[in-house]
XYZ file of N, CA and C in Angstrom:
708
model
N -11.036 -18.327 10.941
C -11.427 -17.089 10.325
C -10.229 -16.039 10.267
N -10.554 -14.871 9.755
C -9.507 -13.904 9.697
C -8.583 -14.037 8.458
N -8.749 -15.129 7.723
C -7.871 -15.354 6.632
C -8.292 -14.494 5.454
N -7.395 -14.323 4.526
C -7.706 -13.701 3.244
C -8.244 -14.702 2.227
N -9.343 -14.511 1.702
C -9.852 -15.410 0.729
C -10.549 -14.737 -0.432
N -10.636 -15.473 -1.556
C -11.284 -14.978 -2.728
C -12.709 -15.512 -2.678
N -13.687 -14.601 -2.648
C -15.120 -15.030 -2.637
C -15.490 -15.308 -4.127
N -15.677 -16.491 -4.474
C -15.943 -16.923 -5.816
C -17.324 -17.086 -6.096
N -17.965 -16.356 -7.060
C -19.301 -16.475 -7.454
C -19.284 -17.490 -8.639
N -18.157 -17.895 -9.239
C -18.052 -18.770 -10.302
C -18.663 -18.243 -11.597
N -18.494 -18.953 -12.642
C -18.997 -18.476 -13.994
C -20.508 -18.584 -14.032
N -21.114 -19.198 -13.086
C -22.632 -19.312 -13.079
C -23.143 -17.901 -12.836
N -22.359 -17.007 -12.361
C -22.917 -15.683 -12.046
C -22.488 -14.619 -13.091
N -21.914 -15.114 -14.133
C -21.377 -14.334 -15.150
C -22.538 -13.430 -15.795
N -23.657 -14.108 -15.941
C -24.802 -13.437 -16.578
C -25.363 -12.263 -15.745
N -25.096 -12.274 -14.448
C -25.553 -11.185 -13.658
C -24.893 -9.866 -14.023
N -23.767 -9.941 -14.723
C -23.041 -8.771 -15.147
C -23.971 -7.953 -16.230
N -24.925 -8.779 -16.742
C -25.786 -8.141 -17.748
C -26.845 -7.273 -17.079
N -26.833 -6.006 -17.358
C -27.671 -5.073 -16.642
C -29.141 -5.463 -16.570
N -29.692 -5.868 -17.672
C -31.085 -6.212 -17.752
C -31.500 -7.285 -16.684
N -30.656 -8.301 -16.611
C -30.961 -9.440 -15.661
C -30.858 -8.950 -14.253
N -29.857 -8.112 -13.961
C -29.710 -7.578 -12.629
C -30.984 -6.709 -12.225
N -31.360 -5.893 -13.153
C -32.459 -4.967 -12.901
C -33.795 -5.770 -12.698
N -33.962 -6.768 -13.497
C -35.196 -7.644 -13.288
C -35.224 -8.282 -11.987
N -34.056 -8.955 -11.560
C -33.879 -9.588 -10.379
C -34.167 -8.649 -9.208
N -33.524 -7.580 -9.185
C -33.788 -6.606 -8.081
C -35.181 -6.039 -8.088
N -35.775 -5.835 -9.239
C -37.150 -5.370 -9.323
C -38.031 -6.277 -8.610
N -37.945 -7.617 -8.776
C -38.644 -8.565 -8.126
C -38.535 -8.618 -6.607
N -37.237 -8.434 -6.197
C -36.880 -8.437 -4.790
C -37.582 -7.200 -4.093
N -37.609 -6.092 -4.833
C -38.233 -4.839 -4.379
C -39.784 -5.111 -4.197
N -40.426 -5.655 -5.186
C -41.814 -5.987 -5.201
C -42.164 -6.849 -3.953
N -41.368 -7.905 -3.733
C -41.567 -8.851 -2.545
C -41.409 -8.072 -1.263
N -40.316 -7.296 -1.125
C -40.034 -6.539 0.079
C -41.169 -5.538 0.380
N -41.628 -4.829 -0.669
C -42.731 -3.816 -0.439
C -44.053 -4.488 -0.040
N -44.329 -5.535 -0.744
C -45.652 -6.270 -0.421
C -45.638 -6.857 0.962
N -44.364 -7.246 1.396
C -44.264 -7.800 2.704
C -44.326 -6.828 3.844
N -43.607 -5.743 3.711
C -43.384 -4.893 4.885
C -43.527 -3.287 4.482
N -44.032 -3.005 3.345
C -44.291 -1.622 3.040
C -43.149 -0.887 2.343
N -43.408 0.357 1.854
C -42.485 1.003 1.079
C -41.549 1.945 1.688
N -41.543 1.997 3.004
C -40.584 2.893 3.768
C -39.368 2.010 4.173
N -38.206 2.315 3.511
C -37.006 1.601 3.846
C -36.499 1.753 5.275
N -36.875 2.751 5.965
C -36.465 2.845 7.358
C -37.151 1.875 8.203
N -38.284 1.393 7.814
C -38.916 0.359 8.596
C -39.042 -1.016 7.813
N -38.226 -1.131 6.806
C -38.247 -2.318 5.940
C -36.780 -2.690 5.710
N -36.153 -3.548 6.481
C -34.814 -4.006 6.256
C -34.570 -4.663 4.906
N -35.528 -5.475 4.391
C -35.390 -6.038 3.101
C -35.288 -5.053 1.999
N -36.148 -4.009 2.162
C -36.100 -3.007 1.169
C -34.816 -2.098 1.169
N -34.255 -1.957 2.358
C -32.981 -1.281 2.495
C -31.920 -2.056 1.800
N -32.054 -3.307 1.930
C -31.006 -4.236 1.242
C -31.166 -4.122 -0.263
N -32.362 -3.979 -0.768
C -32.582 -3.820 -2.154
C -31.939 -2.573 -2.706
N -32.084 -1.527 -1.877
C -31.454 -0.201 -2.273
C -29.958 -0.304 -2.387
N -29.350 -1.043 -1.421
C -27.900 -1.310 -1.447
C -27.455 -1.982 -2.766
N -28.141 -3.113 -3.006
C -27.855 -3.907 -4.126
C -28.070 -3.215 -5.449
N -29.171 -2.466 -5.433
C -29.464 -1.737 -6.717
C -28.366 -0.718 -7.048
N -27.963 -0.046 -5.982
C -26.787 0.934 -6.178
C -25.570 0.213 -6.611
N -25.313 -0.931 -6.138
C -24.064 -1.658 -6.387
C -24.001 -2.108 -7.824
N -25.220 -2.425 -8.393
C -25.192 -2.908 -9.885
C -25.568 -1.743 -10.832
N -25.638 -0.550 -10.303
C -25.814 0.589 -11.146
C -27.271 0.795 -11.584
N -28.271 0.309 -10.823
C -29.644 0.522 -11.190
C -30.031 1.985 -10.774
N -30.472 2.786 -11.775
C -30.795 4.118 -11.494
C -31.894 4.312 -10.388
N -31.805 5.335 -9.599
C -32.715 5.675 -8.491
C -34.114 5.786 -9.035
N -34.385 6.344 -10.110
C -35.702 6.418 -10.604
C -36.379 5.148 -10.959
N -35.565 4.127 -11.385
C -36.089 2.841 -11.655
C -36.461 2.050 -10.399
N -35.625 2.375 -9.357
C -35.881 1.723 -8.030
C -37.305 2.350 -7.503
N -37.408 3.634 -7.565
C -38.605 4.266 -7.135
C -39.839 3.882 -7.878
N -39.606 3.615 -9.243
C -40.697 3.211 -10.096
C -41.102 1.728 -9.677
N -40.137 0.931 -9.367
C -40.480 -0.452 -8.972
C -41.236 -0.418 -7.626
N -40.915 0.436 -6.752
C -41.627 0.498 -5.517
C -43.066 0.965 -5.714
N -43.262 1.991 -6.608
C -44.612 2.500 -6.934
C -45.509 1.337 -7.543
N -44.775 0.514 -8.445
C -45.530 -0.532 -9.102
C -45.972 -1.633 -8.021
N -45.162 -1.872 -7.030
C -45.323 -2.796 -6.056
C -46.533 -2.361 -5.119
N -46.778 -1.125 -4.993
C -47.795 -0.540 -4.219
C -49.102 -0.590 -4.897
N -49.126 -0.680 -6.261
C -50.368 -0.685 -7.025
C -51.173 -2.002 -6.777
N -52.485 -1.911 -7.040
C -53.368 -3.081 -6.823
C -53.152 -4.072 -7.990
N -52.723 -3.628 -9.129
C -52.696 -4.554 -10.225
C -51.248 -5.187 -10.490
N -50.377 -4.972 -9.588
C -49.001 -5.479 -9.768
C -49.049 -6.992 -9.445
N -48.025 -7.649 -9.988
C -47.891 -9.095 -9.776
C -47.535 -9.457 -8.416
N -48.082 -10.536 -7.963
C -47.670 -11.066 -6.590
C -46.694 -12.256 -6.791
N -45.490 -12.045 -6.472
C -44.482 -13.031 -6.715
C -44.354 -13.957 -5.446
N -44.271 -15.182 -5.830
C -44.064 -16.239 -4.840
C -42.621 -16.771 -5.002
N -42.023 -16.857 -3.784
C -40.546 -17.320 -3.849
C -40.594 -18.817 -3.606
N -40.083 -19.508 -4.655
C -39.960 -20.934 -4.602
C -38.562 -21.392 -4.891
N -38.176 -22.535 -4.202
C -36.869 -23.071 -4.363
C -37.021 -24.505 -5.023
N -36.136 -24.744 -6.068
C -36.091 -26.086 -6.640
C -34.759 -26.654 -6.471
N -34.688 -27.986 -6.347
C -33.424 -28.689 -6.062
C -33.289 -29.853 -7.103
N -32.058 -30.147 -7.408
C -31.871 -31.168 -8.393
C -30.397 -31.484 -8.574
N -30.161 -32.326 -9.590
C -28.709 -32.697 -9.925
C -28.459 -32.456 -11.399
N -27.387 -31.735 -11.619
C -26.928 -31.532 -12.993
C -26.206 -32.800 -13.498
N -25.795 -32.866 -14.719
C -25.004 -33.923 -15.128
C -23.819 -34.109 -14.236
N -23.395 -35.370 -14.101
C -22.156 -35.807 -13.286
C -22.435 -35.607 -11.839
N -23.669 -35.549 -11.416
C -24.023 -35.551 -10.001
C -23.730 -34.262 -9.207
N -23.658 -33.168 -9.920
C -23.396 -31.863 -9.226
C -24.751 -31.375 -8.719
N -24.728 -30.970 -7.376
C -25.966 -30.541 -6.790
C -26.257 -29.107 -7.242
N -27.543 -28.780 -7.567
C -27.957 -27.446 -7.892
C -29.188 -27.044 -7.048
N -29.180 -25.788 -6.616
C -30.396 -25.265 -5.834
C -30.769 -23.954 -6.533
N -31.998 -23.893 -7.014
C -32.438 -22.787 -7.800
C -33.470 -21.933 -6.977
N -33.276 -20.679 -6.840
C -34.247 -19.838 -6.175
C -34.917 -19.035 -7.253
N -36.357 -18.996 -7.165
C -37.144 -18.333 -8.120
C -38.114 -17.371 -7.481
N -38.628 -16.457 -8.211
C -39.653 -15.483 -7.838
C -40.595 -15.478 -8.993
N -41.824 -16.001 -8.757
C -42.776 -16.179 -9.912
C -44.149 -15.836 -9.530
N -44.870 -15.386 -10.577
C -46.333 -15.163 -10.493
C -47.076 -16.305 -11.100
N -46.394 -17.349 -11.546
C -46.940 -18.477 -12.200
C -46.170 -19.745 -11.840
N -46.335 -20.308 -10.697
C -45.590 -21.487 -10.361
C -45.640 -22.654 -11.304
N -46.886 -22.845 -11.893
C -46.935 -23.926 -12.890
C -45.967 -23.837 -13.996
N -45.937 -22.572 -14.517
C -44.978 -22.240 -15.573
C -43.485 -22.525 -15.215
N -43.261 -22.047 -13.988
C -41.858 -22.031 -13.542
C -41.320 -23.559 -13.328
N -42.147 -24.336 -12.677
C -41.696 -25.714 -12.360
C -41.530 -26.491 -13.778
N -42.473 -26.185 -14.706
C -42.361 -26.864 -15.986
C -41.116 -26.454 -16.664
N -40.719 -25.143 -16.670
C -39.550 -24.681 -17.390
C -38.298 -25.326 -16.670
N -38.254 -25.251 -15.424
C -37.091 -25.751 -14.667
C -36.913 -27.251 -14.955
N -37.999 -27.995 -14.967
C -37.945 -29.368 -15.248
C -37.402 -29.642 -16.648
N -37.853 -28.883 -17.563
C -37.486 -28.962 -18.918
C -35.981 -28.816 -19.106
N -35.430 -27.672 -18.383
C -34.042 -27.391 -18.474
C -33.239 -28.616 -17.954
N -33.612 -29.168 -16.832
C -32.930 -30.308 -16.258
C -32.945 -31.493 -17.266
N -34.168 -31.852 -17.824
C -34.323 -32.981 -18.715
C -33.485 -32.837 -19.883
N -33.535 -31.738 -20.580
C -32.822 -31.471 -21.800
C -31.291 -31.485 -21.581
N -30.907 -31.218 -20.383
C -29.399 -31.160 -20.169
C -28.889 -32.438 -19.528
N -29.662 -33.406 -19.372
C -29.234 -34.721 -18.791
C -29.189 -34.676 -17.291
N -29.823 -33.746 -16.669
C -29.868 -33.659 -15.210
C -31.238 -34.171 -14.694
N -31.466 -34.066 -13.433
C -32.805 -34.556 -12.852
C -33.172 -33.571 -11.827
N -34.471 -33.144 -11.836
C -35.110 -32.385 -10.871
C -35.437 -33.226 -9.675
N -35.030 -32.832 -8.504
C -35.225 -33.636 -7.273
C -36.426 -33.095 -6.512
N -36.650 -33.785 -5.363
C -37.759 -33.438 -4.481
C -37.218 -32.441 -3.388
N -38.085 -31.785 -2.741
C -37.802 -30.820 -1.702
C -36.927 -31.548 -0.552
N -35.751 -30.923 -0.324
C -34.893 -31.430 0.674
C -33.820 -32.343 0.111
N -33.848 -32.741 -1.122
C -32.893 -33.626 -1.659
C -31.527 -33.030 -1.874
N -31.444 -31.694 -1.956
C -30.118 -31.080 -2.130
C -29.832 -29.899 -1.084
N -30.927 -29.289 -0.580
C -30.728 -28.159 0.293
C -29.810 -28.410 1.501
N -29.910 -29.626 1.991
C -29.102 -29.919 3.160
C -27.599 -29.897 2.974
N -27.180 -29.867 1.744
C -25.752 -29.829 1.413
C -25.202 -28.356 1.257
N -26.115 -27.480 1.461
C -25.792 -26.046 1.414
C -25.991 -25.417 2.769
N -25.157 -24.454 3.160
C -25.249 -23.749 4.353
C -25.844 -22.326 3.916
N -26.964 -21.916 4.522
C -27.541 -20.632 4.176
C -26.913 -19.574 5.032
N -26.313 -18.571 4.514
C -25.708 -17.509 5.209
C -26.004 -16.123 4.702
N -25.893 -15.136 5.559
C -25.916 -13.783 5.092
C -24.505 -13.377 4.694
N -24.439 -12.602 3.543
C -23.089 -12.188 3.115
C -23.116 -10.630 2.873
N -22.171 -10.020 3.445
C -22.003 -8.575 3.395
C -20.672 -8.202 2.748
N -20.616 -7.431 1.683
C -19.403 -6.862 1.148
C -19.319 -5.477 1.639
N -18.252 -5.197 2.322
C -18.088 -3.867 2.992
C -16.750 -3.183 2.406
N -16.783 -1.842 2.412
C -15.675 -1.047 1.966
C -14.531 -1.137 2.980
N -13.375 -1.458 2.605
C -12.219 -1.448 3.463
C -11.626 -0.117 3.592
N -12.211 0.763 4.361
C -11.695 2.116 4.586
C -10.623 2.127 5.745
N -9.507 1.398 5.592
C -8.547 1.269 6.705
C -8.906 0.350 7.890
N -9.874 -0.568 7.625
C -10.289 -1.488 8.654
C -9.305 -2.540 8.900
N -9.125 -3.013 10.105
C -8.255 -4.190 10.408
C -9.105 -5.372 10.463
N -8.861 -6.399 9.628
C -9.724 -7.550 9.495
C -9.852 -8.281 10.813
N -8.689 -8.516 11.430
C -8.650 -9.251 12.737
C -9.370 -8.583 13.801
N -9.178 -7.250 13.916
C -9.962 -6.444 14.877
C -11.442 -6.552 14.639
N -11.821 -6.373 13.387
C -13.256 -6.399 13.064
C -13.894 -7.784 13.388
N -13.107 -8.845 13.196
C -13.583 -10.231 13.513
C -13.955 -10.230 14.975
N -13.171 -9.663 15.838
C -13.444 -9.734 17.282
C -14.642 -8.914 17.570
N -14.806 -7.748 16.911
C -15.968 -6.939 17.119
C -17.259 -7.579 16.746
N -17.180 -8.356 15.662
C -18.527 -8.895 15.164
C -18.796 -10.357 15.582
N -17.938 -10.921 16.406
C -18.172 -12.345 16.767
C -19.499 -12.514 17.508
N -19.966 -11.546 18.202
C -21.157 -11.694 18.949
C -22.466 -11.467 18.126
N -22.286 -11.071 16.789
C -23.377 -10.800 15.944
C -23.579 -11.858 14.889
N -23.155 -13.083 15.121
C -23.442 -14.177 14.313
C -22.388 -14.401 13.191
N -21.149 -13.838 13.399
C -20.109 -13.989 12.414
C -19.706 -15.399 12.160
N -19.667 -15.844 10.897
C -19.232 -17.205 10.640
C -17.859 -17.160 9.961
N -17.616 -16.248 9.004
C -16.209 -16.074 8.434
C -16.029 -14.643 7.906
N -14.789 -14.278 7.867
C -14.488 -12.897 7.372
C -13.212 -12.995 6.646
N -13.043 -12.149 5.648
C -11.830 -12.141 4.841
C -11.916 -10.990 3.763
N -11.032 -11.092 2.815
C -11.001 -10.006 1.755
C -11.089 -10.617 0.409
N -11.719 -9.977 -0.464
C -11.759 -10.485 -1.845
C -10.662 -9.875 -2.702
N -10.587 -10.207 -3.986
C -9.453 -9.805 -4.853
C -9.370 -8.284 -5.008
N -10.451 -7.679 -4.710
C -10.467 -6.148 -4.889
C -10.142 -5.415 -3.559
N -9.929 -6.182 -2.498
C -9.589 -5.547 -1.200
C -10.806 -5.292 -0.327
N -12.030 -5.496 -0.867
C -13.222 -5.339 -0.055
C -13.202 -6.474 1.067
N -13.853 -6.202 2.144
C -14.027 -7.139 3.142
C -15.327 -7.869 3.085
N -15.220 -9.233 3.018
C -16.432 -10.010 2.981
C -16.777 -10.620 4.256
N -17.967 -10.359 4.758
C -18.458 -10.895 6.128
C -19.591 -11.841 5.849
N -19.507 -13.041 6.476
C -20.596 -13.964 6.355
C -21.053 -14.323 7.801
N -22.429 -14.157 7.866
C -23.122 -14.423 9.177
C -24.155 -15.543 9.043
N -24.529 -16.146 10.091
C -25.462 -17.124 10.099
C -26.791 -16.556 9.565
N -27.573 -17.413 9.000
C -28.872 -16.945 8.347
C -29.824 -16.309 9.420
N -29.894 -16.869 10.618
C -30.791 -16.333 11.664
C -30.296 -15.046 12.216
N -29.009 -14.655 12.034
C -28.453 -13.405 12.554
C -28.202 -12.383 11.503
N -28.772 -12.607 10.321
C -28.550 -11.543 9.221
C -28.939 -10.245 9.615
N -30.112 -10.037 10.150
C -30.567 -8.651 10.541
C -29.746 -8.108 11.628
N -29.313 -8.994 12.586
C -28.519 -8.577 13.778
C -27.152 -7.998 13.211
N -26.566 -8.761 12.330
C -25.273 -8.312 11.717
C -25.442 -6.981 10.842
N -26.477 -6.913 10.197
C -26.793 -5.691 9.354
C -26.836 -4.463 10.256
N -27.614 -4.649 11.338
C -27.761 -3.530 12.321
C -26.426 -3.180 12.906
N -25.665 -4.209 13.257
C -24.280 -3.969 13.910
C -23.371 -3.130 12.912
N -23.335 -3.543 11.609
C -22.541 -2.834 10.719
C -23.045 -1.327 10.582
N -24.302 -1.196 10.582
C -24.859 0.165 10.389
C -24.517 1.001 11.663
N -24.649 0.464 12.891
C -24.301 1.157 14.039
C -22.753 1.520 14.136
N -21.958 0.637 13.578
C -20.573 0.860 13.569
C -20.090 1.762 12.407
N -21.059 2.211 11.622
C -20.841 3.161 10.523
C -19.840 2.499 9.512
N -19.951 1.217 9.298
C -19.176 0.519 8.388
C -19.944 0.549 6.959
N -19.298 1.034 5.910
C -19.972 1.190 4.653
C -20.217 -0.242 3.969
N -21.470 -0.557 3.840
C -21.790 -1.778 3.178
C -22.050 -1.573 1.681
N -21.396 -2.276 0.882
C -21.490 -2.287 -0.626
C -22.776 -3.094 -1.008
N -22.796 -4.352 -0.672
C -23.897 -5.279 -0.921
C -24.172 -6.123 0.280
N -25.427 -6.510 0.334
C -25.863 -7.417 1.434
C -26.897 -8.375 0.797
N -26.649 -9.682 0.977
C -27.503 -10.704 0.424
C -27.536 -11.970 1.176
N -28.590 -12.815 1.000
C -28.602 -14.133 1.582
C -27.946 -15.054 0.495
N -27.111 -15.870 0.827
C -26.404 -16.838 -0.027
C -26.386 -18.179 0.396
N -26.064 -19.141 -0.432
C -25.869 -20.528 0.018
C -24.542 -21.024 -0.447
N -23.797 -21.524 0.654
C -22.469 -21.979 0.435
C -22.502 -23.508 0.551
N -21.930 -24.261 -0.493
C -21.871 -25.703 -0.416
C -20.916 -26.186 0.667
N -21.394 -27.194 1.470
C -20.582 -27.728 2.523
C -19.515 -28.741 1.941
N -19.821 -29.261 0.814
C -18.851 -30.191 0.152
C -18.934 -29.941 -1.303
N -17.867 -30.029 -1.970
C -17.808 -29.638 -3.386
C -17.455 -30.959 -4.226
N -17.814 -30.877 -5.527
C -17.492 -31.928 -6.498
C -16.536 -31.468 -7.521
N -15.364 -32.124 -7.749
C -14.402 -31.663 -8.770
C -14.578 -32.409 -10.030
N -14.698 -31.838 -11.191
C -14.849 -32.442 -12.478
C -13.819 -32.004 -13.415
N -13.644 -32.833 -14.511
C -12.735 -32.348 -15.556
C -13.358 -31.091 -16.192
N -12.550 -30.356 -16.986
C -13.029 -29.123 -17.600
C -14.153 -29.452 -18.573
N -14.053 -30.551 -19.337
C -15.129 -30.934 -20.252
C -16.435 -31.282 -19.625
N -16.342 -31.989 -18.441
C -17.569 -32.375 -17.696
C -18.164 -31.136 -17.077
N -17.292 -30.227 -16.566
C -17.816 -29.068 -15.914
C -18.612 -28.194 -16.873
N -18.175 -28.211 -18.204
C -18.904 -27.431 -19.181
C -20.422 -27.966 -19.310
N -20.621 -29.192 -19.208
C -21.919 -29.868 -19.221
C -22.786 -29.150 -18.114
N -22.273 -29.033 -16.998
C -22.906 -28.457 -15.843
C -23.208 -26.972 -16.045
N -22.216 -26.277 -16.542
C -22.401 -24.792 -16.792
C -23.408 -24.438 -17.845
N -23.511 -25.395 -18.838
C -24.518 -25.198 -19.851
C -25.929 -25.261 -19.295
N -26.187 -26.183 -18.349
C -27.473 -26.145 -17.658
C -27.682 -24.946 -16.722
N -26.685 -24.592 -15.991
C -26.778 -23.342 -15.115
C -27.110 -22.137 -16.003
N -26.427 -22.004 -17.131
C -26.680 -20.893 -18.027
C -28.072 -20.876 -18.496
N -28.672 -22.088 -18.851
C -30.134 -22.047 -19.333
C -30.992 -21.721 -18.171
N -30.681 -22.137 -17.047
C -31.574 -21.813 -15.876
C -31.491 -20.309 -15.597
N -30.334 -19.707 -15.662
C -30.187 -18.347 -15.308
C -30.861 -17.373 -16.385
N -31.010 -17.928 -17.500
C -31.686 -17.147 -18.599
C -33.165 -17.157 -18.346
N -33.731 -18.060 -17.501
C -35.207 -18.149 -17.287
C -35.624 -16.886 -16.512
N -36.714 -16.312 -16.990
C -37.147 -14.981 -16.366
C -37.648 -15.231 -14.971
N -37.979 -16.436 -14.474
C -38.336 -16.589 -13.133
C -37.282 -16.979 -12.178
N -36.135 -17.179 -12.681
C -34.994 -17.578 -11.821
C -34.173 -16.405 -11.237
N -34.075 -16.397 -9.969
C -33.350 -15.294 -9.308
C -31.892 -15.694 -9.053
N -31.595 -16.877 -8.539
C -30.276 -17.211 -8.227
C -30.099 -18.791 -8.523
N -28.903 -19.244 -8.866
C -28.557 -20.603 -9.015
C -27.364 -20.912 -8.268
N -27.344 -21.907 -7.359
C -26.172 -22.263 -6.572
C -25.741 -23.703 -6.970
N -24.493 -24.024 -6.894
C -23.972 -25.373 -7.149
C -22.861 -25.682 -6.289
N -22.535 -26.935 -6.210
C -21.348 -27.438 -5.506
C -20.214 -27.929 -6.309
N -20.076 -27.347 -7.527
C -18.945 -27.640 -8.314
C -17.674 -26.867 -7.834
N -16.619 -27.602 -7.702
C -15.434 -26.916 -7.164
C -14.782 -26.089 -8.193
């Protein structure tokens, strides 16, 4: 740990740069957080995380507040978080996280995308074991020393720490210590830009550029689906 590294989201996340997709994704996360633990961010860590990520992607405050009000209403959709696993062409592992109010529709669409792209939708557990679930924090480097910070955070579930290409510090913590790490950063008054749960492949697959394009075509189709929140892969 302590090394400088580039945190790659790969081209599978390129569509997240599109504002509409980002806002939809965060809107669902807000709905799930509010339904689970209420509308007060002071007592709802998941909602606080939504606020952070909404700000990072430029989601206006009034849209965040509107999403919270909708989630408090009786007629709002109840989203169910479901994960699907499978293999893209050339044996690349895919893990798809969704938030849906219609699981029948979602699984049918995900299966269709796999089938049409030459991949195969797997059973639960067929791929998840190849990914390590971690909490990831991007924090502002306001003169922080990465090595010193590593020593300070080691007791809060720190897995790895480094810098991205923009000079921000990336902190990864074990999944079970996500809340513990979030609280530690808050208490140390370290400015957090984004905070999210992510999945990092433990092993990667290397393909030719042509073969990789087959994989990214499937990922692109999945990411365009309205029920899909995140897509992870193990393509190098």
